[in-house]
């Protein structure tokens, strides 16, 4: 009898080549609007994106043995996204995370935003970019394949001033990296903070808790929050706190420490202040690794912060495509961003965008084994 012993393989040795994007009808919203889904594949990574919310419905990757799994939380049906989604895989705008009391002043003018999170404005309000249908165009360029998503948000939408013209590019590279480039312009001074709200579980969605995933984040400070999860304004040292991920640590290692910051949020739901600061090009800031499958996600960004959210509010009531219920701690989000509530914190890096300027932000997700 013959035994074949297989040497460990680099991730891309079983990578399939680039496939032309496939577009199909995914469903209709309650008001009858049609929503399409694009399936992309390149460098071994498979991505499915909806025109609704720019949602990453699934991102599939092989493990060490070449077995594919969807590594982000999501739903099978459009109806579930429309009625029950806690921003699974969605584009977030106009402002990622919280603006305190849904108010801010700009150039002496007070703006009021609808509140949708305990008296605060969260992720752009109740009808944010995650709940809008985007114009989507596919492209191939060199070894890349991708989608350009466009949306013009009218002046005053969800209370935000200015007509905001947004363009988000999702690129799947020949190496299987998923890159997001955000751009926006305005016709009136406004605030912008765009991000992507993927819930990662590198063992596979539905595989249970991510508490054993190892995480590194290059951040020596974080923004402590009040009971409503709004930053107090302080930039606190992470040394000796549960927020210290400077050397790789299990995601769940410190979540049961009875510290007020964790109790406010039922875990970690905090902005980490990236040591590199805001940069013109994406720089590596975080690595998430799942030891059993070997799947490893590396994140690079131009942004000065990242919201580390340990899936605290998943409560076992939502069911994913694998047929399993999502419970607390079944995913981790790493939302690259400017700091929460920056419009009310002149000491934080500015989120103001003025006519004639272009907002630019980029985040790259690279996958290795
Ligand atoms: C917020 C959490 C919120 C989650 C899903 C995160 O970005 O910080 O507080 O529960 O998004 O809505």
Tab-separated table of N, CA, C and O and ligand atoms in Angstrom, residues 86-87 97-98 122-123 197 199 229 269 307 309 313 335, ligand 1:
chain	number	residue	atom	x	y	z
A	86	UNK	N	-27.170	43.009	12.579
A	86	UNK	CA	-26.350	43.957	13.352
A	86	UNK	C	-25.139	44.400	12.508
A	86	UNK	O	-24.008	44.256	12.932
A	87	UNK	N	-25.439	44.869	11.296
A	87	UNK	CA	-24.417	45.395	10.371
A	87	UNK	C	-23.491	44.309	9.833
A	87	UNK	O	-22.364	44.614	9.434
A	97	UNK	N	-19.455	54.294	14.039
A	97	UNK	CA	-19.533	54.398	15.499
A	97	UNK	C	-20.346	55.621	15.956
A	97	UNK	O	-21.162	56.147	15.206
A	98	UNK	N	-20.126	56.053	17.194
A	98	UNK	CA	-21.106	56.933	17.841
A	98	UNK	C	-20.790	58.426	17.736
A	98	UNK	O	-19.630	58.819	17.811
A	122	UNK	N	-25.526	56.023	16.010
A	122	UNK	CA	-24.567	54.923	15.778
A	122	UNK	C	-24.552	54.554	14.302
A	122	UNK	O	-25.617	54.350	13.698
A	123	UNK	N	-23.331	54.443	13.730
A	123	UNK	CA	-23.148	53.938	12.362
A	123	UNK	C	-24.022	54.668	11.339
A	123	UNK	O	-24.605	54.047	10.446
A	197	UNK	N	-18.030	46.596	8.278
A	197	UNK	CA	-18.385	45.938	9.540
A	197	UNK	C	-18.429	44.417	9.401
A	197	UNK	O	-19.445	43.786	9.695
A	199	UNK	N	-17.815	40.701	10.522
A	199	UNK	CA	-17.654	39.936	11.760
A	199	UNK	C	-16.819	38.703	11.405
A	199	UNK	O	-17.289	37.807	10.704
A	229	UNK	N	-21.018	54.024	25.939
A	229	UNK	CA	-19.973	53.643	24.974
A	229	UNK	C	-19.465	54.814	24.130
A	229	UNK	O	-18.968	54.631	23.014
A	269	UNK	N	-15.441	46.678	23.281
A	269	UNK	CA	-16.138	47.406	22.218
A	269	UNK	C	-15.522	48.805	22.237
A	269	UNK	O	-16.174	49.778	22.558
A	307	UNK	N	-11.919	49.916	15.751
A	307	UNK	CA	-12.880	49.515	16.773
A	307	UNK	C	-12.757	48.007	16.926
A	307	UNK	O	-13.024	47.251	15.997
A	309	UNK	N	-14.336	44.966	18.510
A	309	UNK	CA	-15.652	44.607	19.063
A	309	UNK	C	-15.723	43.084	19.124
A	309	UNK	O	-15.578	42.415	18.094
A	313	UNK	N	-22.890	41.628	21.669
A	313	UNK	CA	-24.354	41.718	21.660
A	313	UNK	C	-24.998	40.630	20.801
A	313	UNK	O	-26.209	40.628	20.614
A	335	UNK	N	-12.905	47.263	12.992
A	335	UNK	CA	-13.424	48.308	12.106
A	335	UNK	C	-12.437	49.469	12.081
A	335	UNK	O	-12.317	50.207	13.062
B	1	LIG	C1	-20.241	49.023	17.952
B	1	LIG	C2	-21.040	48.152	18.887
B	1	LIG	C3	-22.259	47.669	18.170
B	1	LIG	C4	-21.804	46.900	16.950
B	1	LIG	C5	-22.926	46.349	16.146
B	1	LIG	C6	-19.849	48.179	16.795
B	1	LIG	O1	-19.121	48.951	15.889
B	1	LIG	O2	-19.146	49.597	18.575
B	1	LIG	O3	-21.382	48.841	20.049
B	1	LIG	O4	-23.053	46.856	18.988
B	1	LIG	O5	-21.017	47.735	16.154
B	1	LIG	O6	-23.953	47.198	16.058
